[in-house]
PDB file of C-alpha atoms in Angstrom:
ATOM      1  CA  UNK A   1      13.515   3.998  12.582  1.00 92.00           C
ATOM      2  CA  UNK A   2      10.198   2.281  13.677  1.00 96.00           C
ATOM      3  CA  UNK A   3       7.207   2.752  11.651  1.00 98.00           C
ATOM      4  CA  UNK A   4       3.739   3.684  13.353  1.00 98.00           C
ATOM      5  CA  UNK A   5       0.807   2.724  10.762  1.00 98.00           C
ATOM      6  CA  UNK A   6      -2.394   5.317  11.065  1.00 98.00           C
ATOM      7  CA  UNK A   7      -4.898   4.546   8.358  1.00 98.00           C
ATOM      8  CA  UNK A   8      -8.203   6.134   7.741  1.00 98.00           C
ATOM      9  CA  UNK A   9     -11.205   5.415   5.113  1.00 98.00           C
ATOM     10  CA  UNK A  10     -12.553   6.796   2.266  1.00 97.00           C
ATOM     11  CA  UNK A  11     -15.743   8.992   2.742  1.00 96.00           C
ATOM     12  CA  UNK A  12     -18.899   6.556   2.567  1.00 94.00           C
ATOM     13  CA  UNK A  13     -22.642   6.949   2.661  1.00 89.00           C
ATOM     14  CA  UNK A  14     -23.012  10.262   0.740  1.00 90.00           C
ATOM     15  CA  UNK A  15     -20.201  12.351   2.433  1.00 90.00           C
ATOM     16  CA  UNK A  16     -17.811  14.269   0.692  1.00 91.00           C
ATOM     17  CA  UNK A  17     -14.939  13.802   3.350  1.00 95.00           C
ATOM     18  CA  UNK A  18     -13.908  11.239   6.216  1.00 97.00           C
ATOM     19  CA  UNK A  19     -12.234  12.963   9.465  1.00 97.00           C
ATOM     20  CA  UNK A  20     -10.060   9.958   9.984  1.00 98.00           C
ATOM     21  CA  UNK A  21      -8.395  10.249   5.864  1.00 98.00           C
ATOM     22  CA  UNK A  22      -8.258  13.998   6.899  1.00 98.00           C
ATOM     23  CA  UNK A  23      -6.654  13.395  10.364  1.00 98.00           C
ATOM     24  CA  UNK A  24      -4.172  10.975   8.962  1.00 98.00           C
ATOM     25  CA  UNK A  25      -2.899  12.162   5.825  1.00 98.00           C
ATOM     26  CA  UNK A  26      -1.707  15.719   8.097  1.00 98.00           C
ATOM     27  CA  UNK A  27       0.616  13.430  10.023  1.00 98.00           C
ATOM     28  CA  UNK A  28       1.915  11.161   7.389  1.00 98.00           C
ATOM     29  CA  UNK A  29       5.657  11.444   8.144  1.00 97.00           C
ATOM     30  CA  UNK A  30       5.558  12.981  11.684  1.00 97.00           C
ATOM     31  CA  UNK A  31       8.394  12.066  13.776  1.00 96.00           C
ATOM     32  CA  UNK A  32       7.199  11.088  17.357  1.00 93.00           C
ATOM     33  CA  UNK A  33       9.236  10.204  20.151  1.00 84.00           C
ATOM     34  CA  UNK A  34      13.382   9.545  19.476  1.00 84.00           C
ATOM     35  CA  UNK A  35      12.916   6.747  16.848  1.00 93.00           C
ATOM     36  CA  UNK A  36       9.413   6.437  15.584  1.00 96.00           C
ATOM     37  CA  UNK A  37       7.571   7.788  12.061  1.00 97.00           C
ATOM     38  CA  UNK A  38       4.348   8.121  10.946  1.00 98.00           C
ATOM     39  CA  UNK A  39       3.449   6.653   7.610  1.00 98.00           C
ATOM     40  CA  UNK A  40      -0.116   7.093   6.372  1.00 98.00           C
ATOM     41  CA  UNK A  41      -2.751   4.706   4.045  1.00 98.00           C
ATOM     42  CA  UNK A  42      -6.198   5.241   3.033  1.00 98.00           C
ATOM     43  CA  UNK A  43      -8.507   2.591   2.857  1.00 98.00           C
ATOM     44  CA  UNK A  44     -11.383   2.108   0.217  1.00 98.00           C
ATOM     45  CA  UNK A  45     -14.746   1.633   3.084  1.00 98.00           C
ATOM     46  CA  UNK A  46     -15.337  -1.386   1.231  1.00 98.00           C
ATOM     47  CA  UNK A  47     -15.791  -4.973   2.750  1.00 98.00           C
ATOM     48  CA  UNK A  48     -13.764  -6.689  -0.117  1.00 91.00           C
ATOM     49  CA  UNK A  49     -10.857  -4.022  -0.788  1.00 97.00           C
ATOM     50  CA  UNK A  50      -9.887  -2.671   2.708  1.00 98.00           C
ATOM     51  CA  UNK A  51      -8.479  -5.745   4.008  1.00 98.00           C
ATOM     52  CA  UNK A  52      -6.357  -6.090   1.042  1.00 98.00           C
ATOM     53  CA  UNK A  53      -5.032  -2.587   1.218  1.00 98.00           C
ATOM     54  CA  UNK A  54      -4.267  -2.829   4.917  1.00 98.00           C
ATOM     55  CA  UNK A  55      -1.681  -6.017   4.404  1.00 98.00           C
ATOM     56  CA  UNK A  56       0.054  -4.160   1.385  1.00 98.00           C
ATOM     57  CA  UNK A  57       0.373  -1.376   4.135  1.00 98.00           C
ATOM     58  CA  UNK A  58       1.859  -4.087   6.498  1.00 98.00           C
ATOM     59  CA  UNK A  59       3.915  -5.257   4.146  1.00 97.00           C
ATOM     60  CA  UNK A  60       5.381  -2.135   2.637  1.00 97.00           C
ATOM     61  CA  UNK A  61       6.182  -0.311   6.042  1.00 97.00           C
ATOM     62  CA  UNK A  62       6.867  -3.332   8.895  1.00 97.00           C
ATOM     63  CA  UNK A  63       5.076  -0.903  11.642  1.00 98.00           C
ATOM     64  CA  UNK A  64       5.771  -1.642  15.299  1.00 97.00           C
ATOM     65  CA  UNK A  65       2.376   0.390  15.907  1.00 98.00           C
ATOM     66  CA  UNK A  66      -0.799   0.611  13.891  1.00 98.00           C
ATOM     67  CA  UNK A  67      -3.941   2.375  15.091  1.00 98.00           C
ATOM     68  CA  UNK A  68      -7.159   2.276  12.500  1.00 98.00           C
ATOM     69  CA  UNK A  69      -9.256   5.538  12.731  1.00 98.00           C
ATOM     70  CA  UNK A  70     -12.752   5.701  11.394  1.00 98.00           C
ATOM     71  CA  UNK A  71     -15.637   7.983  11.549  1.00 97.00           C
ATOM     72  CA  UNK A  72     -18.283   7.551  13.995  1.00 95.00           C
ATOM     73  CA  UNK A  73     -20.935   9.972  13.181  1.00 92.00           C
ATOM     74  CA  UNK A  74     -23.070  11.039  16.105  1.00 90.00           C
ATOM     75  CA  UNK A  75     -20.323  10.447  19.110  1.00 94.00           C
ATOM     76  CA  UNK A  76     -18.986  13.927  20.469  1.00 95.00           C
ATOM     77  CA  UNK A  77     -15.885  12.501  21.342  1.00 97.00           C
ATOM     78  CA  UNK A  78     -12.398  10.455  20.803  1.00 98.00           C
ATOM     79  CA  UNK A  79     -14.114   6.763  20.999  1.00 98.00           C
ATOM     80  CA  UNK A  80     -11.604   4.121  22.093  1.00 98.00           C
ATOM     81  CA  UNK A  81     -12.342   0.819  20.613  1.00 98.00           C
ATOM     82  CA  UNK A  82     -12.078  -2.267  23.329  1.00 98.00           C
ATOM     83  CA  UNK A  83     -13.157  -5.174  21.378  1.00 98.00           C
ATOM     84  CA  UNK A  84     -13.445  -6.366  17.691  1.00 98.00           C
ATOM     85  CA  UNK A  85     -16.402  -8.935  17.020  1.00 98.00           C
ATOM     86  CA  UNK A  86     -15.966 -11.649  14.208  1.00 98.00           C
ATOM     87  CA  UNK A  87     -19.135 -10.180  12.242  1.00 98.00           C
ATOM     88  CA  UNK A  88     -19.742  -8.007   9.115  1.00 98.00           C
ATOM     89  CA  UNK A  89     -23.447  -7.129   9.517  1.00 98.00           C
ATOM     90  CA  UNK A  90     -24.214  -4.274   7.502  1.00 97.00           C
ATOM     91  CA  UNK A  91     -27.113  -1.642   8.040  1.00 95.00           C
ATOM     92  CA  UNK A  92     -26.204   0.446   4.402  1.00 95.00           C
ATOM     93  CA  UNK A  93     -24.055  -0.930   1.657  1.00 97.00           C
ATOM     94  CA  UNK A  94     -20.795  -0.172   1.195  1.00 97.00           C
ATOM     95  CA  UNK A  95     -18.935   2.170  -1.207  1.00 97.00           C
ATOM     96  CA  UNK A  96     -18.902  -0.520  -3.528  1.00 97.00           C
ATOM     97  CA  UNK A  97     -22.557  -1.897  -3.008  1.00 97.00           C
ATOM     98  CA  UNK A  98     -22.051  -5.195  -0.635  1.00 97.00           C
ATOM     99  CA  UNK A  99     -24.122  -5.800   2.604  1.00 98.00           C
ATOM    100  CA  UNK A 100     -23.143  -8.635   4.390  1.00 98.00           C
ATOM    101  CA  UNK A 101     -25.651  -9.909   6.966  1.00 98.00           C
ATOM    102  CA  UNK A 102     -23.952 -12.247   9.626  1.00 98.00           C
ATOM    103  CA  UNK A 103     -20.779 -12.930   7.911  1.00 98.00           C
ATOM    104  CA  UNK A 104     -17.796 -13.553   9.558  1.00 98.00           C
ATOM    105  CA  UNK A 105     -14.914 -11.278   9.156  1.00 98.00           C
ATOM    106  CA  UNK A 106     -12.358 -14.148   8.780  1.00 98.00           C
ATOM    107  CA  UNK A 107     -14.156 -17.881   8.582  1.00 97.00           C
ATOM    108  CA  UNK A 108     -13.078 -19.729  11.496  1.00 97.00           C
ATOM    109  CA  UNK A 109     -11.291 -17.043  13.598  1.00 98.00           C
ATOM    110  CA  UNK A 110     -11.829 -16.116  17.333  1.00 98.00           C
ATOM    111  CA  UNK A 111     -15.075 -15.129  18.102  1.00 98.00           C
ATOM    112  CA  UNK A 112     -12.990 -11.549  19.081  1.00 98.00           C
ATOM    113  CA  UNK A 113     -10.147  -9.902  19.599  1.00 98.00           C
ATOM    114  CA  UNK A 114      -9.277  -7.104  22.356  1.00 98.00           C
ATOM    115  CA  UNK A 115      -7.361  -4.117  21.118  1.00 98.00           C
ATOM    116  CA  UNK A 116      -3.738  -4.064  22.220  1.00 98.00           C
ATOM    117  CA  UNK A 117      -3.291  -0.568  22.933  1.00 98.00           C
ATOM    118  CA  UNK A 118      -3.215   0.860  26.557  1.00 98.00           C
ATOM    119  CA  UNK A 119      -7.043   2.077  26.038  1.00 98.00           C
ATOM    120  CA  UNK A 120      -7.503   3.299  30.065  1.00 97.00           C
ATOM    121  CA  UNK A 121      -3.906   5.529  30.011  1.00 96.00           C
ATOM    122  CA  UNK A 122      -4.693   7.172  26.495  1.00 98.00           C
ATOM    123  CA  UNK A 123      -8.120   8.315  27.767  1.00 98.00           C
ATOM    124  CA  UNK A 124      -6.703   9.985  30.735  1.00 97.00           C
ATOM    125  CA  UNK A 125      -4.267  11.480  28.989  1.00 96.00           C
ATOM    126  CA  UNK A 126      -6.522  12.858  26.554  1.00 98.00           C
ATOM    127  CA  UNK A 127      -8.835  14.135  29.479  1.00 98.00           C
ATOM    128  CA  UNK A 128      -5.969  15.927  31.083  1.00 97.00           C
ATOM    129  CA  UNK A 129      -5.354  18.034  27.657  1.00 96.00           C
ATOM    130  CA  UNK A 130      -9.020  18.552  27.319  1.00 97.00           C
ATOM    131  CA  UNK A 131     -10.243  16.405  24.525  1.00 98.00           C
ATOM    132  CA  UNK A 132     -13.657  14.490  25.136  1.00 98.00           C
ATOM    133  CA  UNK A 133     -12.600  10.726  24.869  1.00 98.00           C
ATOM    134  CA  UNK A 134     -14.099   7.496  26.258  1.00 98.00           C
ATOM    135  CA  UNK A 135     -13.617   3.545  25.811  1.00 98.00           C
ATOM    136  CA  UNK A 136     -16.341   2.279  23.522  1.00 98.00           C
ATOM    137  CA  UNK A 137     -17.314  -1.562  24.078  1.00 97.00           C
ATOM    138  CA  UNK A 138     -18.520  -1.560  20.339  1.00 96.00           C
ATOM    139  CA  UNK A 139     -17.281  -0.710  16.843  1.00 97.00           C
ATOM    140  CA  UNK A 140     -20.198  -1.415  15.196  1.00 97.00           C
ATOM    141  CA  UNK A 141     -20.225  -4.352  12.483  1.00 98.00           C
ATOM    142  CA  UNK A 142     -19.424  -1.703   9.452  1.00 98.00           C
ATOM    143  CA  UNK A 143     -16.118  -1.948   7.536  1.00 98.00           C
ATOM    144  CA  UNK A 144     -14.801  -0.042  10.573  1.00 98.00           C
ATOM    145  CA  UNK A 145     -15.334  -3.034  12.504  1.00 98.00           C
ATOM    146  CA  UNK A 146     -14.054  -5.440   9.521  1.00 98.00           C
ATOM    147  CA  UNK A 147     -10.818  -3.709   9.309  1.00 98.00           C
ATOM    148  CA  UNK A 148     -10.451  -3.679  13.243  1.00 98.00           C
ATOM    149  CA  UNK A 149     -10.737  -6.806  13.291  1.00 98.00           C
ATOM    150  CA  UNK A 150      -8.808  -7.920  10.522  1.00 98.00           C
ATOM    151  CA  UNK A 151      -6.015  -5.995  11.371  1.00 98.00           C
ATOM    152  CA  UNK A 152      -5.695  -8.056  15.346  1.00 98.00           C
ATOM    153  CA  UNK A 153      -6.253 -11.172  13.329  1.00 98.00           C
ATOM    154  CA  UNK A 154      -3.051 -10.529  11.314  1.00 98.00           C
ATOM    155  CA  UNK A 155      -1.518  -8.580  14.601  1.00 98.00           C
ATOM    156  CA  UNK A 156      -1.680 -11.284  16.631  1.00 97.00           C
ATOM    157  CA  UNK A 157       0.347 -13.665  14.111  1.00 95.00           C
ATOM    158  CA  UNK A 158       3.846 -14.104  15.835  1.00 92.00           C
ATOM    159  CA  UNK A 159       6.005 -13.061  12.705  1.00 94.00           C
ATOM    160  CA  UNK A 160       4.141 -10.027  12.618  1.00 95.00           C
ATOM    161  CA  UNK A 161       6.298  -7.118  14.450  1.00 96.00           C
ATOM    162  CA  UNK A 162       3.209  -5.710  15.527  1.00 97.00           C
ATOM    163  CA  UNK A 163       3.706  -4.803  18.875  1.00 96.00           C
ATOM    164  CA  UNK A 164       0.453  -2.214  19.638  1.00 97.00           C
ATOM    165  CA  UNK A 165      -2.870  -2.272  17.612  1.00 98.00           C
ATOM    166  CA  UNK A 166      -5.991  -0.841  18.064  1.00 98.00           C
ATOM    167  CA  UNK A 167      -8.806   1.208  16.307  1.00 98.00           C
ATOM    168  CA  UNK A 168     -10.039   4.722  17.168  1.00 98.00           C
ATOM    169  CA  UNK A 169     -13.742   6.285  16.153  1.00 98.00           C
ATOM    170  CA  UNK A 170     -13.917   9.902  15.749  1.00 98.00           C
ATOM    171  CA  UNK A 171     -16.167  12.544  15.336  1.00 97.00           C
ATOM    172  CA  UNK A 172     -17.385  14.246  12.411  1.00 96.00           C
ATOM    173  CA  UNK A 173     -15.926  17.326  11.298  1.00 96.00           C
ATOM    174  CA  UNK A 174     -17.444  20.759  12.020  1.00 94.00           C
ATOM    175  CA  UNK A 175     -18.432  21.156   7.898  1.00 92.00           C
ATOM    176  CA  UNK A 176     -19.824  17.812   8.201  1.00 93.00           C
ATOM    177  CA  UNK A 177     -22.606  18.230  10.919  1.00 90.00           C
ATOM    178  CA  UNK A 178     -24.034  21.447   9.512  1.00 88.00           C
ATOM    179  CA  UNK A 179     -25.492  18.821   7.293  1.00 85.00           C
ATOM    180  CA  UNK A 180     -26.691  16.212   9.679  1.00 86.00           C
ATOM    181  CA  UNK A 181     -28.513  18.641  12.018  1.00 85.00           C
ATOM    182  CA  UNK A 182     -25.694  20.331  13.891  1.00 77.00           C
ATOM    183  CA  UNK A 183     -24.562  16.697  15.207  1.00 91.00           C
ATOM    184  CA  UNK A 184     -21.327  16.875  17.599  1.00 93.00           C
ATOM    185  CA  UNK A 185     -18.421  17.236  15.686  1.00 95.00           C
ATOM    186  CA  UNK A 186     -14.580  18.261  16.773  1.00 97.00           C
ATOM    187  CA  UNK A 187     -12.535  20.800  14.483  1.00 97.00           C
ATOM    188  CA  UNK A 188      -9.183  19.200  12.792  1.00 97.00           C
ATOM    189  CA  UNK A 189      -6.626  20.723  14.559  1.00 98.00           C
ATOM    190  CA  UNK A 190      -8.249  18.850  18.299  1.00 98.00           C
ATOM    191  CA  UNK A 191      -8.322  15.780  16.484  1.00 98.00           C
ATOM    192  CA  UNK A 192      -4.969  15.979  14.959  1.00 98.00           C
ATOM    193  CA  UNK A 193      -3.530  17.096  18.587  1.00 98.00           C
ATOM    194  CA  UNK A 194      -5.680  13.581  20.077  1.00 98.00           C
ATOM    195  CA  UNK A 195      -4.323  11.592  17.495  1.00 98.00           C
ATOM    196  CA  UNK A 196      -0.770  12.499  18.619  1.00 98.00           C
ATOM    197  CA  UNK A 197      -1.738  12.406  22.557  1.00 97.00           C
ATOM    198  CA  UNK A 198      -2.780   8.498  21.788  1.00 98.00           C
ATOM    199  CA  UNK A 199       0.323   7.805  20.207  1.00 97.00           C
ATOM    200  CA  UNK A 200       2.824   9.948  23.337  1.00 96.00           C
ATOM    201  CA  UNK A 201       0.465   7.357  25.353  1.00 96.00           C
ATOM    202  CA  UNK A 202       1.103   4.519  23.429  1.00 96.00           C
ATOM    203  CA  UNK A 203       4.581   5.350  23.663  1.00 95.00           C
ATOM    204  CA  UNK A 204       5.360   6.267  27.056  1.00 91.00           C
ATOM    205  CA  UNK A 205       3.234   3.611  28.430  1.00 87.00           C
ATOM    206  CA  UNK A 206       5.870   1.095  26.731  1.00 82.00           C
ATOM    207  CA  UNK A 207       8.561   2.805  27.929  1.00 75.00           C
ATOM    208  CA  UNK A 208       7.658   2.965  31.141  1.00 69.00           C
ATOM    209  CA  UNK A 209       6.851  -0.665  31.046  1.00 53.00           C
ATOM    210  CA  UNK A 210      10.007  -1.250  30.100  1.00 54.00           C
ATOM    211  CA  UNK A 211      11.760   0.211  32.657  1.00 51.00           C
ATOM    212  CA  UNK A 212       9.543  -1.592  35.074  1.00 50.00           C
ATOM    213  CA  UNK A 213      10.584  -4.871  33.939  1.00 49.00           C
ATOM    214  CA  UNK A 214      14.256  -3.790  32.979  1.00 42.00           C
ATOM    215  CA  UNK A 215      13.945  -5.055  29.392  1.00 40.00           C
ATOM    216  CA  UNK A 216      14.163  -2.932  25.874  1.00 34.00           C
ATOM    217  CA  UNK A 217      12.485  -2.526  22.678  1.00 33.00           C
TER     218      UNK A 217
END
């Protein structure tokens, strides 16, 4: 059985809850496709710790896939990250009180890294269920960014087994922007239903790749 790896944050900057925790703790164990399973890991939104987390995830479940979802507060739709940036430049601290201005995320790395997952198929798919989704050029330079990053850094190590990684921004929850001015916002059950249309993508687009090219997984 191949692993898929879904991680989301803890909440951050006064919130009481994070969509993408919410999101991915509901599918923690979810069988998708004939030999895949979702396993689940929250992430502290803190420069320092969320790095460290992430690995022990990598090391504890060997995923083939892993997709980091974070909230994007403000964006009314699924937000498809293209392109990690080597910077941590922080507008608000972080949960635990650290603001990096113009540090890199890993000294000496690539200036970036593009995601690996098929960004283009995912957001027609999503479009053809009827979930607002788009490919976003930037994921900021929070800890979203930071673990984005990080995690293509270590994906793109060749003893890794990772064969798909990206990073996903998503919109607040409904309870969520009654407190920020009625700010867009998409209930639980669409996002849980994207999350699983990205990963069908993910999936078929291998497969069908595979086929193509008359090699298997």
């Amino acid at each position: 059985m191949k692993r898929i790896l879904l991680t989301g944050f803890d909440p951050f900057g006064g919130e009481q809850s994070n969509p993408s925790w919410e999101v991915v703790r509901r599918l923690d164990g979810l069988l998708i496709g004939d030999n895949h399973q979702i396993v689940s890991a929250r992430l502290p939104c803190e420069f320092t710790n969320s790095l460290h987390i992430l690995e022990a995830a990598l090391r504890q479940h060997h995923p083939a896939i892993v997709i980091g979802l974070g909230q994007a507060g403000g964006r009314a739709d699924i937000s498809l990250e293209r392109i990690a940036i080597n910077i941590d430049d922080a507008r608000i601290p972080d949960n635990v009180g650290v603001q990096p201005v113009d540090v890199p995320v890993v000294e000496g790395g690539p200036a970036a890294y593009f995601t690996s997952l098929p960004i283009k198929a995912i957001t027609q798919e999503l479009h053809l269920s009827g979930i607002p989704a788009s490919v976003s050029q930037t994921a900021g330079t929070f800890v979203c960014n930071h673990v984005f990053y990080g995690l293509m850094h270590l994906a793109s190590k060749a003893d890794s087994g990772i064969q798909r990684a990206g990073f996903i921004h998503i919109p607040y929850l409904p309870e969520q922007a009654v407190a920020h001015a009625g700010a867009a916002s998409m209930p639980l059950e669409m996002l849980k239903t994207a999350i699983l249309k990205v990963l069908e993508s993910v999936l078929k687009t291998d497969k069908d790749l595979c086929i193509a090219g008359g090699a298997t997984h």
